[in-house]
mmCIF file with all atom_site columns, C-alpha atoms and ligand atoms in Angstrom:
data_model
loop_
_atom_site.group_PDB
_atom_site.id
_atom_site.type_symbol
_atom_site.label_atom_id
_atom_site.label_alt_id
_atom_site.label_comp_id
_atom_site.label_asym_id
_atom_site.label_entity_id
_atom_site.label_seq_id
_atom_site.pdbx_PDB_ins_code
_atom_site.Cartn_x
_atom_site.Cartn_y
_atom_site.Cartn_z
_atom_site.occupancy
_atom_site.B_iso_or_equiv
_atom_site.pdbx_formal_charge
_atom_site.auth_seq_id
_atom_site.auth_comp_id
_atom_site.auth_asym_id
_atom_site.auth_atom_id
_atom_site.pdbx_PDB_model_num
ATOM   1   C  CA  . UNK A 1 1   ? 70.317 -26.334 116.383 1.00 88.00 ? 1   UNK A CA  1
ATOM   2   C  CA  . UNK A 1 2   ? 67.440 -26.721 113.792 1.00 95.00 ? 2   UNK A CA  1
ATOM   3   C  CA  . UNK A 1 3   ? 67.753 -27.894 110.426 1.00 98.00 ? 3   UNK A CA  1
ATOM   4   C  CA  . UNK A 1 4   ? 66.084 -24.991 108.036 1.00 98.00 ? 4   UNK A CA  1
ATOM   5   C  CA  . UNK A 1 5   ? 64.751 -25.565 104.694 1.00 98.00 ? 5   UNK A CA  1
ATOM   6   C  CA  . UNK A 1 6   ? 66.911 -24.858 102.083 1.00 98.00 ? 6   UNK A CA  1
ATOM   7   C  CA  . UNK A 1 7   ? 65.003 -22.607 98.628  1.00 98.00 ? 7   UNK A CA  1
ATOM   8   C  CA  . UNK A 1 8   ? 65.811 -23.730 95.428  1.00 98.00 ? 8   UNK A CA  1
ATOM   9   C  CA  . UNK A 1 9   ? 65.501 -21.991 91.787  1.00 96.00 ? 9   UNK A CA  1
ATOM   10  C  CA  . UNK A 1 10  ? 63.306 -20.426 90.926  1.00 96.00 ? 10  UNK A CA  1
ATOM   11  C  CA  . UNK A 1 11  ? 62.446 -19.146 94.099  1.00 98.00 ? 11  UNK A CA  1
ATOM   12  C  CA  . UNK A 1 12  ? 62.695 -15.058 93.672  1.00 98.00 ? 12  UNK A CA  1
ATOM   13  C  CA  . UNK A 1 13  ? 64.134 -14.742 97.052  1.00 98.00 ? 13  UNK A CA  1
ATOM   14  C  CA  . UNK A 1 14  ? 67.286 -16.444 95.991  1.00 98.00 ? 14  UNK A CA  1
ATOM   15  C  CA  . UNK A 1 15  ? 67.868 -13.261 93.688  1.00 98.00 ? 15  UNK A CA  1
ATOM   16  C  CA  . UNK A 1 16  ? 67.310 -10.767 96.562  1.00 98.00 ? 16  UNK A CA  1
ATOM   17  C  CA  . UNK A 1 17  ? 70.984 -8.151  97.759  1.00 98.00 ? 17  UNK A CA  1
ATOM   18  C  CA  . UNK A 1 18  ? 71.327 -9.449  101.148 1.00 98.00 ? 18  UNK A CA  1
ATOM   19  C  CA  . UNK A 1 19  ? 71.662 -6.730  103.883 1.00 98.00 ? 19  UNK A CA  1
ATOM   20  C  CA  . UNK A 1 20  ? 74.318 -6.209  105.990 1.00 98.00 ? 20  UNK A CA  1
ATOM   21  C  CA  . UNK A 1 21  ? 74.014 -7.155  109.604 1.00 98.00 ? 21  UNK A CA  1
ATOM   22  C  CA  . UNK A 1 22  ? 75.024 -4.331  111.877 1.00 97.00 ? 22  UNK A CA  1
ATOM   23  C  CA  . UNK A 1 23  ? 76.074 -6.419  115.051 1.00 97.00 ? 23  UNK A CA  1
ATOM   24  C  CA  . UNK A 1 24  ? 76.761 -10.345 115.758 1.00 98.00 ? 24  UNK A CA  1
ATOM   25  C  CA  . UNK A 1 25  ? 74.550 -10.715 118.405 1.00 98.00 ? 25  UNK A CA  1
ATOM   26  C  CA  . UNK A 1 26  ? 72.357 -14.050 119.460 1.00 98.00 ? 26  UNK A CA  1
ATOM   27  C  CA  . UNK A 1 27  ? 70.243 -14.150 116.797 1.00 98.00 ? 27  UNK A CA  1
ATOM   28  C  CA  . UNK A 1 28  ? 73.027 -14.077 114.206 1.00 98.00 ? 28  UNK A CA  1
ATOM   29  C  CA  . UNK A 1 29  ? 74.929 -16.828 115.873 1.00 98.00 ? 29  UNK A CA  1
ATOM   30  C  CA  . UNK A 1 30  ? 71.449 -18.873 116.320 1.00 98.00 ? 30  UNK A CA  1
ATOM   31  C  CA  . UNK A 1 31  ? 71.071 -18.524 112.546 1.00 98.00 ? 31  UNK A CA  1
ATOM   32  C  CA  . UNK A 1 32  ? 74.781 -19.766 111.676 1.00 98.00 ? 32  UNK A CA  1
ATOM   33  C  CA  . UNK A 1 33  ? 74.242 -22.309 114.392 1.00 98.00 ? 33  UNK A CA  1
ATOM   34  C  CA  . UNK A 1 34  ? 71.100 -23.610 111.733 1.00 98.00 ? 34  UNK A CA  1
ATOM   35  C  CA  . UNK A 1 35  ? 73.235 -23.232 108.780 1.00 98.00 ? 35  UNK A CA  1
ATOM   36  C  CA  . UNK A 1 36  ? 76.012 -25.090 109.275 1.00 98.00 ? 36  UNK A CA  1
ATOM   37  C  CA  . UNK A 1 37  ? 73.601 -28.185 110.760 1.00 97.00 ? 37  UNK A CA  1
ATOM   38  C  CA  . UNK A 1 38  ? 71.763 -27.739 107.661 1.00 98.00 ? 38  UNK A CA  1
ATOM   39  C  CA  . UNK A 1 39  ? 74.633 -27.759 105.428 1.00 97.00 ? 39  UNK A CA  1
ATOM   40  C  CA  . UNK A 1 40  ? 76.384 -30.487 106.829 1.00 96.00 ? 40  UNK A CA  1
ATOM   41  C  CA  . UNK A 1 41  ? 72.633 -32.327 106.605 1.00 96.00 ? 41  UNK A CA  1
ATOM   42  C  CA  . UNK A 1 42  ? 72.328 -31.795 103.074 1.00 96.00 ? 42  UNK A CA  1
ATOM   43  C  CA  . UNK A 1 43  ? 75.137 -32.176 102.442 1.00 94.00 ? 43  UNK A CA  1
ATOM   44  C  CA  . UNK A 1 44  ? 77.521 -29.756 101.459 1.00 95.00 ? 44  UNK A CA  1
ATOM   45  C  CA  . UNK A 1 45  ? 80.645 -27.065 102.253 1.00 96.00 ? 45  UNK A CA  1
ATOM   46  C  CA  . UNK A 1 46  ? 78.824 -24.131 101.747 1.00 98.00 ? 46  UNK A CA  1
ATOM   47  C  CA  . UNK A 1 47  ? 75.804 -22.027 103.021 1.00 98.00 ? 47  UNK A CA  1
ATOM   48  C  CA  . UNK A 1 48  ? 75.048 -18.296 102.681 1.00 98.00 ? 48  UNK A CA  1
ATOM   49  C  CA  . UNK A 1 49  ? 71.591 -17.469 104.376 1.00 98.00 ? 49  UNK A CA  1
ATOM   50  C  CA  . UNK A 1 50  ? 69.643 -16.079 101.877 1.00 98.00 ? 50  UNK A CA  1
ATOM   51  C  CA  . UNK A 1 51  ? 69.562 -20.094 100.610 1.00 98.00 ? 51  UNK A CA  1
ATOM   52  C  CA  . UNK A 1 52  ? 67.259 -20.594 104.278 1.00 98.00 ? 52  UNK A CA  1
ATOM   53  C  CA  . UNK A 1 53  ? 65.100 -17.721 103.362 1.00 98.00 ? 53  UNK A CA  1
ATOM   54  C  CA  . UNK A 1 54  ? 67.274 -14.970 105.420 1.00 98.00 ? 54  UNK A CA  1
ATOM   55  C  CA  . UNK A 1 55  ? 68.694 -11.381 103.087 1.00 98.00 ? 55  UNK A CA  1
ATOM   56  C  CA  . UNK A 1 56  ? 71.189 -11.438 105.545 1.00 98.00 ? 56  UNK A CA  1
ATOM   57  C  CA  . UNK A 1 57  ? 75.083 -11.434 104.226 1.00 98.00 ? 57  UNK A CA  1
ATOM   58  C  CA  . UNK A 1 58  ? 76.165 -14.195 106.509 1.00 98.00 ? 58  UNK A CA  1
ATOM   59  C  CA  . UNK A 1 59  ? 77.676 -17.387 105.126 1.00 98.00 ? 59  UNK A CA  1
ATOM   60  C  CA  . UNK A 1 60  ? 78.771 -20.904 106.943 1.00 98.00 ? 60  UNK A CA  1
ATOM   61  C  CA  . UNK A 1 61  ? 81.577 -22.723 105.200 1.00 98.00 ? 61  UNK A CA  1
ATOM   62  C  CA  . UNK A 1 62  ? 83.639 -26.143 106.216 1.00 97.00 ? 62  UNK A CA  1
ATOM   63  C  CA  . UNK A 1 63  ? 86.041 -27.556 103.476 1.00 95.00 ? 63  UNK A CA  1
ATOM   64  C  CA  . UNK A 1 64  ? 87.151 -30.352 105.611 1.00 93.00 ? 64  UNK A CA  1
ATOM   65  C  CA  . UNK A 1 65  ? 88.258 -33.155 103.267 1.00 79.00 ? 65  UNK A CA  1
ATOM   66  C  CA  . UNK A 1 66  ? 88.407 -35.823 106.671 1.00 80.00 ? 66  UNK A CA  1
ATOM   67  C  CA  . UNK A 1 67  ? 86.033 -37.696 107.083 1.00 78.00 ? 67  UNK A CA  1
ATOM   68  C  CA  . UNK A 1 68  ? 84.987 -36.794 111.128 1.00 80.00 ? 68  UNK A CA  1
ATOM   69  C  CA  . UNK A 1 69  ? 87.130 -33.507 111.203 1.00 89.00 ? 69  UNK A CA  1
ATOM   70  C  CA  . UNK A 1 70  ? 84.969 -30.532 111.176 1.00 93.00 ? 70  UNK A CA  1
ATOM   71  C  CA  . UNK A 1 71  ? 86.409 -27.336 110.806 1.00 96.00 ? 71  UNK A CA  1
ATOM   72  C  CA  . UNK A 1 72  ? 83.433 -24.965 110.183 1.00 97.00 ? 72  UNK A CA  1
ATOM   73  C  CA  . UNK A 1 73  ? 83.941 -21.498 109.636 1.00 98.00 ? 73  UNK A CA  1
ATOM   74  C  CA  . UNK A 1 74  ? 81.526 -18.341 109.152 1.00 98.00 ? 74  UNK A CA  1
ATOM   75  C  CA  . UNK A 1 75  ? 81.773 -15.030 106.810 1.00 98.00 ? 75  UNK A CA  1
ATOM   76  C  CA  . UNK A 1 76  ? 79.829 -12.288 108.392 1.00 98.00 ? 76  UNK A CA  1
ATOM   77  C  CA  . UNK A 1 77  ? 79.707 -8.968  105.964 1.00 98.00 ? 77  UNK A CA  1
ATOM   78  C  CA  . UNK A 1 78  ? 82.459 -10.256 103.847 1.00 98.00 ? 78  UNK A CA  1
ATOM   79  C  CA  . UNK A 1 79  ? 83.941 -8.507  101.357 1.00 98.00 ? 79  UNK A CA  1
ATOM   80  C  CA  . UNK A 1 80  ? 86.728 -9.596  98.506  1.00 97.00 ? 80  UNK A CA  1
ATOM   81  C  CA  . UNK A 1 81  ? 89.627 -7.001  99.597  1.00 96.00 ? 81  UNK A CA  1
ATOM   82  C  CA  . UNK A 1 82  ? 91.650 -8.990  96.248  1.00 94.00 ? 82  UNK A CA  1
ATOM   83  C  CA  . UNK A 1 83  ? 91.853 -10.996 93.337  1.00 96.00 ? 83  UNK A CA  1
ATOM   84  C  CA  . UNK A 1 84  ? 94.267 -13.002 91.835  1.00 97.00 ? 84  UNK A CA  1
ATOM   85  C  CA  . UNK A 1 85  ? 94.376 -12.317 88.231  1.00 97.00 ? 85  UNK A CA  1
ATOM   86  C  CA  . UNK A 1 86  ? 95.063 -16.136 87.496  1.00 97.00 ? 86  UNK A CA  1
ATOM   87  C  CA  . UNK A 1 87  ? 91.703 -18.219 87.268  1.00 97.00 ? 87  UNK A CA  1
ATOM   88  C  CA  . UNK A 1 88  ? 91.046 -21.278 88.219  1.00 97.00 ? 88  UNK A CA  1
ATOM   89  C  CA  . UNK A 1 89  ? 88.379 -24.056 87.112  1.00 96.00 ? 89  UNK A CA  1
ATOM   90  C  CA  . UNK A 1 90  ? 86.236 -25.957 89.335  1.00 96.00 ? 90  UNK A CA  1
ATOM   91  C  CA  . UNK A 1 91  ? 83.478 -27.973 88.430  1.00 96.00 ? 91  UNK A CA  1
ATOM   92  C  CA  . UNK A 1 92  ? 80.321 -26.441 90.952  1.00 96.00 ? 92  UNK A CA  1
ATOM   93  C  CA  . UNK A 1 93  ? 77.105 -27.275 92.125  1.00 96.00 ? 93  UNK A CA  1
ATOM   94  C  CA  . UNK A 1 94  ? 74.758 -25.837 94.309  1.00 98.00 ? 94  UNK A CA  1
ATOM   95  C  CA  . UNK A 1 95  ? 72.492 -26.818 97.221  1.00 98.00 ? 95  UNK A CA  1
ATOM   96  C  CA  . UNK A 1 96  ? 69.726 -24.388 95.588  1.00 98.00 ? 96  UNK A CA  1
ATOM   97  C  CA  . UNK A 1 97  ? 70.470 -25.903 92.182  1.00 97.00 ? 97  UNK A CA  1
ATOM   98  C  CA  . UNK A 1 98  ? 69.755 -29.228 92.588  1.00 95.00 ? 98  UNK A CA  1
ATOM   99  C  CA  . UNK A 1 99  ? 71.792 -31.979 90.303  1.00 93.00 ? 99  UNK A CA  1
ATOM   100 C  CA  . UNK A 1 100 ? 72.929 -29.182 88.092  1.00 94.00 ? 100 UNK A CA  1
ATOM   101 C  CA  . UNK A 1 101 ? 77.095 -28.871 87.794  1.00 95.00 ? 101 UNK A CA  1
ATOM   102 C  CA  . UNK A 1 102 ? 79.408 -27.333 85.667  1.00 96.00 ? 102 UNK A CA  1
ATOM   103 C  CA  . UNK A 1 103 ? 82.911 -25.715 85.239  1.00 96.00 ? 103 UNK A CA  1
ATOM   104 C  CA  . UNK A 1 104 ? 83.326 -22.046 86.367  1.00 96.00 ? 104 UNK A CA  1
ATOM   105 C  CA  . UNK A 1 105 ? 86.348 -20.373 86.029  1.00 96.00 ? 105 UNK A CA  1
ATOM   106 C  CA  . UNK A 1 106 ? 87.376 -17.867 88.828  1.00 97.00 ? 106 UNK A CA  1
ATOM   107 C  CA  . UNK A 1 107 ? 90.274 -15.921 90.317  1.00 97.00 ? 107 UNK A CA  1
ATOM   108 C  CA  . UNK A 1 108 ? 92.193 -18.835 92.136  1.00 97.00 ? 108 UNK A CA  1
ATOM   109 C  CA  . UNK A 1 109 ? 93.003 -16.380 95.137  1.00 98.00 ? 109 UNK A CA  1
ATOM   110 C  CA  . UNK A 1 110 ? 91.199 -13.989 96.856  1.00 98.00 ? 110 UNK A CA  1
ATOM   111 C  CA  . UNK A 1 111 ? 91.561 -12.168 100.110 1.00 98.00 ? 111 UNK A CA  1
ATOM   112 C  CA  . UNK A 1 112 ? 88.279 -11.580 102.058 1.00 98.00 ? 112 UNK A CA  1
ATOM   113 C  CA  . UNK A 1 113 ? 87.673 -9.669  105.143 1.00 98.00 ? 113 UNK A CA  1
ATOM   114 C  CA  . UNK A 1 114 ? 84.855 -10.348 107.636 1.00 98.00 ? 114 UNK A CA  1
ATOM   115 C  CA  . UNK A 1 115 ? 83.317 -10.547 111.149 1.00 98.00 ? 115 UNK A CA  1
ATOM   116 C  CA  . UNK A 1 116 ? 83.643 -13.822 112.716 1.00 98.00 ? 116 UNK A CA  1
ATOM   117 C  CA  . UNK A 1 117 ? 81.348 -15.965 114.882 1.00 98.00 ? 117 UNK A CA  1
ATOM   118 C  CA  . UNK A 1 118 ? 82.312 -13.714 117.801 1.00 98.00 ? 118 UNK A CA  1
ATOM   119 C  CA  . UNK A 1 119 ? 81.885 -10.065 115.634 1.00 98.00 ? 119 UNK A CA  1
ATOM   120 C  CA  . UNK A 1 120 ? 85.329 -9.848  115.132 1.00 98.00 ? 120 UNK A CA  1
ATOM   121 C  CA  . UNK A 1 121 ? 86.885 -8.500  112.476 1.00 98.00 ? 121 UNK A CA  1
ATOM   122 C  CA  . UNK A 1 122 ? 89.339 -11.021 110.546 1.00 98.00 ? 122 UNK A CA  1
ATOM   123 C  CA  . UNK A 1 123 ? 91.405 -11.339 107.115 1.00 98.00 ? 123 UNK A CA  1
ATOM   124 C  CA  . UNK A 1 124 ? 91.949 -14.178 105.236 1.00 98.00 ? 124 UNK A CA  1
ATOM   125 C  CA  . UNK A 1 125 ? 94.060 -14.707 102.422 1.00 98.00 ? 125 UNK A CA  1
ATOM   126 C  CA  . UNK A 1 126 ? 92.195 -17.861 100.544 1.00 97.00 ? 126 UNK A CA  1
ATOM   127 C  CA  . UNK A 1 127 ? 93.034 -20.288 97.519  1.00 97.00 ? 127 UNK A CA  1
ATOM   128 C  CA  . UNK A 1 128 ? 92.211 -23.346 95.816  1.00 96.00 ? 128 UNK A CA  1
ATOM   129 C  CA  . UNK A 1 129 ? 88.565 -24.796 96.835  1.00 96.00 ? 129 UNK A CA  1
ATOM   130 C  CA  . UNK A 1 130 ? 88.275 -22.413 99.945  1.00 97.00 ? 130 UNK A CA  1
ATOM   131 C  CA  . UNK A 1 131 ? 88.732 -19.371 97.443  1.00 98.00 ? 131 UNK A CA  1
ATOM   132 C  CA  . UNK A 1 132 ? 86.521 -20.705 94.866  1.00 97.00 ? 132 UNK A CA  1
ATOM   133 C  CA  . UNK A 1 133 ? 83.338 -21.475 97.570  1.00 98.00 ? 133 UNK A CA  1
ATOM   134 C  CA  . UNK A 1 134 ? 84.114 -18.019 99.090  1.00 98.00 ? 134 UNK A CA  1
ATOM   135 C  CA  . UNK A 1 135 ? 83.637 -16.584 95.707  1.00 98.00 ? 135 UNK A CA  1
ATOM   136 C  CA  . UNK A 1 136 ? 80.431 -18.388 95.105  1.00 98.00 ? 136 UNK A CA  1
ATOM   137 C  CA  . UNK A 1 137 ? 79.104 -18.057 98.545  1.00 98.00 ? 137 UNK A CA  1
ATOM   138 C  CA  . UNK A 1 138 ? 79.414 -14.037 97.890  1.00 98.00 ? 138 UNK A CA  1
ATOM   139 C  CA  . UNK A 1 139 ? 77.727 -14.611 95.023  1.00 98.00 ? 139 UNK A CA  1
ATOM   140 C  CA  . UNK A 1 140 ? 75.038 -15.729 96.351  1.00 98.00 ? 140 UNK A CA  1
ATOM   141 C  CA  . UNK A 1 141 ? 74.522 -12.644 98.917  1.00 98.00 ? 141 UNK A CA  1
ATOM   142 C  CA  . UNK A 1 142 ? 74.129 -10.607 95.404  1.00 98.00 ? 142 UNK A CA  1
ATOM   143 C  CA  . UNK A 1 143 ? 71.440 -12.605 94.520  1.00 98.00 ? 143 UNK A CA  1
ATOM   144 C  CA  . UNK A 1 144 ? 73.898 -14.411 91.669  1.00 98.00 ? 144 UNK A CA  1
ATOM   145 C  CA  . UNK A 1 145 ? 74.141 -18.319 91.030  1.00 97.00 ? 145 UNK A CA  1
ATOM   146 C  CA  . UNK A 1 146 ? 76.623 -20.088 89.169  1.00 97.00 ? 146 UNK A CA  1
ATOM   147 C  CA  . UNK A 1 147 ? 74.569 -21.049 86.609  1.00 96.00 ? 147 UNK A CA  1
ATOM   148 C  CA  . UNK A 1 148 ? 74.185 -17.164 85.373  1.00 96.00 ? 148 UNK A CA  1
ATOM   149 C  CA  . UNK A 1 149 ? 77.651 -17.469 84.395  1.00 95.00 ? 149 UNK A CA  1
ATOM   150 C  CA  . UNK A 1 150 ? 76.717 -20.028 81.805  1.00 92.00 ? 150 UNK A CA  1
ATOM   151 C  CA  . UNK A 1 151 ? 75.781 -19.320 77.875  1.00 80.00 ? 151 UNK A CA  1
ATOM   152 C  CA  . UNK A 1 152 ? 72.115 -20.318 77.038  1.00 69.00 ? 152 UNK A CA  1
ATOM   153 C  CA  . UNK A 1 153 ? 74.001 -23.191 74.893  1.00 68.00 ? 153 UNK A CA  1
ATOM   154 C  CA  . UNK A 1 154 ? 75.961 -24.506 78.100  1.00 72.00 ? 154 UNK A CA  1
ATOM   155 C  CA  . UNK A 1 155 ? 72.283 -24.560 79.949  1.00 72.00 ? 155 UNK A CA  1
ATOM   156 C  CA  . UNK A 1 156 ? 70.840 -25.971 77.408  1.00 67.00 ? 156 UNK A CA  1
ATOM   157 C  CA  . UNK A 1 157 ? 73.180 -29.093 77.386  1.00 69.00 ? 157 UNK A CA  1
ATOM   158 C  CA  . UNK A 1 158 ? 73.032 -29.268 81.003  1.00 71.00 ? 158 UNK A CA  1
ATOM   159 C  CA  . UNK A 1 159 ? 69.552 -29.991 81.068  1.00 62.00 ? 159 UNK A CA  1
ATOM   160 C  CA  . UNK A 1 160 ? 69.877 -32.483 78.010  1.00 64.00 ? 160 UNK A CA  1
ATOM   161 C  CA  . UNK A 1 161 ? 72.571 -34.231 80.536  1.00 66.00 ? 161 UNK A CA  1
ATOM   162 C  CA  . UNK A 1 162 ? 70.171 -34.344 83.305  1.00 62.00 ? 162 UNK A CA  1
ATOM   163 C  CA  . UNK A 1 163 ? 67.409 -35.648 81.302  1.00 62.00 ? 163 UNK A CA  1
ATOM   164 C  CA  . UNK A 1 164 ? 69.492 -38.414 80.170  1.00 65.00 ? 164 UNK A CA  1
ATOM   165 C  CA  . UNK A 1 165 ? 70.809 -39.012 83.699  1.00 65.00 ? 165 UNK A CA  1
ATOM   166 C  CA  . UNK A 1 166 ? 66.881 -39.452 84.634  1.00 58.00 ? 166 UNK A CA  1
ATOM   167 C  CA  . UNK A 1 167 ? 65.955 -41.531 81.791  1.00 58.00 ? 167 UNK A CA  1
ATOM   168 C  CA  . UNK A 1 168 ? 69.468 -43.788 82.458  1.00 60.00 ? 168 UNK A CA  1
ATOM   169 C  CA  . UNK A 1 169 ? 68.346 -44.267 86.070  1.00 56.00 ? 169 UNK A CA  1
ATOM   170 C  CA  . UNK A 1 170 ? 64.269 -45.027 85.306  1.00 60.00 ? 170 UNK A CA  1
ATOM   171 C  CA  . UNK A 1 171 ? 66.018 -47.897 82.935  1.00 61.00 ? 171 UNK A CA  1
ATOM   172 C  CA  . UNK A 1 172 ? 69.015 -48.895 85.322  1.00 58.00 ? 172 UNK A CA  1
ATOM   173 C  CA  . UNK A 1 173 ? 66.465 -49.336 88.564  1.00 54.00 ? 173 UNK A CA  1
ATOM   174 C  CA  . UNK A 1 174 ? 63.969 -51.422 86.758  1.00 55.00 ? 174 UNK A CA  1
ATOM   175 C  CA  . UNK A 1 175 ? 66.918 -53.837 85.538  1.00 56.00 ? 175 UNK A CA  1
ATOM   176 C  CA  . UNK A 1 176 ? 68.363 -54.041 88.675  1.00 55.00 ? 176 UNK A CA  1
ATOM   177 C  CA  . UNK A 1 177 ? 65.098 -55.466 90.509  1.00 51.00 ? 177 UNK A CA  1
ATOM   178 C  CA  . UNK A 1 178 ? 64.251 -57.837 87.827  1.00 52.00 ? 178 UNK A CA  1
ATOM   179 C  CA  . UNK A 1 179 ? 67.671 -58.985 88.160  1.00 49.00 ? 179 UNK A CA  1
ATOM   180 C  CA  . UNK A 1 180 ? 67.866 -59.312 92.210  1.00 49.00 ? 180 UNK A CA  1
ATOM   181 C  CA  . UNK A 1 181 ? 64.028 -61.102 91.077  1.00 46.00 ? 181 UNK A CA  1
ATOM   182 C  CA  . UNK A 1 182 ? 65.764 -63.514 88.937  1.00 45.00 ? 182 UNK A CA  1
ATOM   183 C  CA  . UNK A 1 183 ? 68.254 -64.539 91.745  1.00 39.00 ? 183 UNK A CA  1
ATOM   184 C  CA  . UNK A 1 184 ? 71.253 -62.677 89.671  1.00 34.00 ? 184 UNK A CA  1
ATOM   185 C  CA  . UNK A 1 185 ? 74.179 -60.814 91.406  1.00 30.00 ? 185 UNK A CA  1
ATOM   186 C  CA  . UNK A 1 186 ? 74.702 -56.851 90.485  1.00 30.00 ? 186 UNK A CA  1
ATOM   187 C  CA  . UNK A 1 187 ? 77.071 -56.375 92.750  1.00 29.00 ? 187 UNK A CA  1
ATOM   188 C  CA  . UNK A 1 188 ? 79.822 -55.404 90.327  1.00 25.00 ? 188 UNK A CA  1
ATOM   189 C  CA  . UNK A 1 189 ? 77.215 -52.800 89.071  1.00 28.00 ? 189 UNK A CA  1
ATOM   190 C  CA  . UNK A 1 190 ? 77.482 -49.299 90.258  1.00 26.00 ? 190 UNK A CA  1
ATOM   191 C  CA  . UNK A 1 191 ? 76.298 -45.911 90.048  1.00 25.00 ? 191 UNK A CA  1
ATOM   192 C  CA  . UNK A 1 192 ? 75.973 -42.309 91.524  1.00 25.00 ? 192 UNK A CA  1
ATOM   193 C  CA  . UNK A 1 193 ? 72.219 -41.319 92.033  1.00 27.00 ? 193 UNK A CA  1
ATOM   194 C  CA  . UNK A 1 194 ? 71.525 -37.813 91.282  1.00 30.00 ? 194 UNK A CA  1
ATOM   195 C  CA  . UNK A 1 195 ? 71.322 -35.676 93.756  1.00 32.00 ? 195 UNK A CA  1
ATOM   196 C  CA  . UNK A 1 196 ? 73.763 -37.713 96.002  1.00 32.00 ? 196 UNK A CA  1
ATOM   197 C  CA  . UNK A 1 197 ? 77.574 -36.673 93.985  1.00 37.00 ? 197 UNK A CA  1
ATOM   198 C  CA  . UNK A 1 198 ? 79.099 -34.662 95.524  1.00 36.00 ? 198 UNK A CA  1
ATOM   199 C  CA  . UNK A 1 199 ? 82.027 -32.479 96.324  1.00 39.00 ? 199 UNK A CA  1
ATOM   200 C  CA  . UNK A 1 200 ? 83.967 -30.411 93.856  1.00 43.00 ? 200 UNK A CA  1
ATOM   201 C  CA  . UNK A 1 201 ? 86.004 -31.704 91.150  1.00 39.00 ? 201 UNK A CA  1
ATOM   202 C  CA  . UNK A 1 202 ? 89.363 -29.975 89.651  1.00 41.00 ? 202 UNK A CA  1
ATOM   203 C  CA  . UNK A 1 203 ? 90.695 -31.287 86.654  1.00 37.00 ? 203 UNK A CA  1
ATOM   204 C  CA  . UNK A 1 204 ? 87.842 -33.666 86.676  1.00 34.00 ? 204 UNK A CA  1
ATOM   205 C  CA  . UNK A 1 205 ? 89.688 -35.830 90.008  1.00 34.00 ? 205 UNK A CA  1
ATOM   206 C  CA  . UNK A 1 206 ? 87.333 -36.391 92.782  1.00 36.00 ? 206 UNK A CA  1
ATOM   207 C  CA  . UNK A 1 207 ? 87.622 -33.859 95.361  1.00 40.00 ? 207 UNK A CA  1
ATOM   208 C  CA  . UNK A 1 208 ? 85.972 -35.373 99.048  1.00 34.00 ? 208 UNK A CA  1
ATOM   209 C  CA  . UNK A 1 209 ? 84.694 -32.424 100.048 1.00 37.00 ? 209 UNK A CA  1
ATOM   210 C  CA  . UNK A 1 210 ? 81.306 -31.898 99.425  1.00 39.00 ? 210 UNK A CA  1
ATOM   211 C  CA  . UNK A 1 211 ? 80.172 -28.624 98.039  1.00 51.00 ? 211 UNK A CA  1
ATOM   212 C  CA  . UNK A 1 212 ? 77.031 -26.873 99.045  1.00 55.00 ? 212 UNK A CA  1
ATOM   213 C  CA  . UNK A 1 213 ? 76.661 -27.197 96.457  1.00 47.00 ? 213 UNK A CA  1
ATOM   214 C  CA  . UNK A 1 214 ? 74.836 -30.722 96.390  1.00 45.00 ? 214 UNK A CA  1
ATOM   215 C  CA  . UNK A 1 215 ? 77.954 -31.464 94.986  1.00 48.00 ? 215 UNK A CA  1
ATOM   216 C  CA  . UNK A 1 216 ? 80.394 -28.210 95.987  1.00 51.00 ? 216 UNK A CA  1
ATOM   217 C  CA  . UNK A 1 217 ? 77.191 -27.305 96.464  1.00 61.00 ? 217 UNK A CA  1
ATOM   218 C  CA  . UNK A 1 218 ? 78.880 -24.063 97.923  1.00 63.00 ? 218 UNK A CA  1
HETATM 219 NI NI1 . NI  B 2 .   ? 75.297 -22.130 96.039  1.00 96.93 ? 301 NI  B NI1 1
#
């Protein structure tokens, strides 16, 4: 298995229609293979293969919350068959969106039917997290990211958060060396470094699955 390189905004090929594949053979298997060791590298619970460079509608997903337990799982030509009319909010990242999050409300149950690993046809009647990272992993096969579903106000204020995040870290690193330099303890001091939080939140509680999101970065 080979870890790929995963594209990031504003790379154009990220807004490409991925194609449908016509058989699981080898090479598609070879490519999930690659996903899911580059997803779980990154890390996160998501991976659709346009985010490797491939217009391919094939997606890798494991929403494992133990630590150890893998229980990967892989979308070949899915489609949503349903949708619950009740939304639900998750905070969301993305692996191609680096240290960008925010909430997204979407249907809170959806059924989706694909070919499996082996080119089998299943159905799957998702909710909660696994439902809300199928929904942005199709996304992403329509060349969509979560951030489109944000107002130009909401973007805005994300990047003001991230800026602030980078300016809070160039002032909390500094402090901490001089500190360790003048023999004094930090250890009560602590912080998440961008780019390493991660999983989904709901209701703003921790979830500890990652997201392919980065975060959920799904
Ligand atoms: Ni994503």
């Amino acid at each position: 298995m080979t870890i790929r390189t995963i594209i990031t905004e504003p790379n154009q090929l990220l807004r490409q229609v991925s194609k449908p594949v016509d058989q699981v053979g080898k090479e598609e298997q070879t490519l999930m293979d690659d996903m899911l060791e580059t997803m779980y590298d990154a890390p996160g619970i998501g991976l659709a293969a346009i985010q490797v460079g491939v217009p391919k509608r094939i997606i890798v997903m494991d929403i494992s919350k133990e630590e150890g337990k893998k229980e990967p799982r892989y979308f070949v030509n899915p489609v949503i068959k349903n949708k619950d009319p009740i939304k639900a909010t998750y905070e969301e990242g993305c692996l191609s969106v680096p240290n960008q999050f925010a909430e997204i409300d979407r249907p809170s149950k959806c059924e989706v039917e694909y070919l499996d690993y082996h080119g089998k046809k299943q159905l799957l009647k998702a909710d909660g997290l696994l439902a809300t990272c199928i929904q942005h992993e199709m996304d992403h096969l329509e060349g969509v990211l979560f951030i489109d579903y944000l107002s130009k106000l909401k973007k805005s204020k994300m990047s003001k958060i991230k800026f602030i995040r980078v300016v809070v870290l160039m002032l909390i690193v500094p402090m901490l060396s001089f500190g360790q330099n003048q023999g004094t303890c930090y250890n009560t001091v602590s912080f998440c470094p961008v780019g390493k939080r991660m999983g989904f939140t709901k209701n703003m509680q921790s979830f500890s699955g990652a997201f392919e999101m980065g975060d959920t970065s799904v």
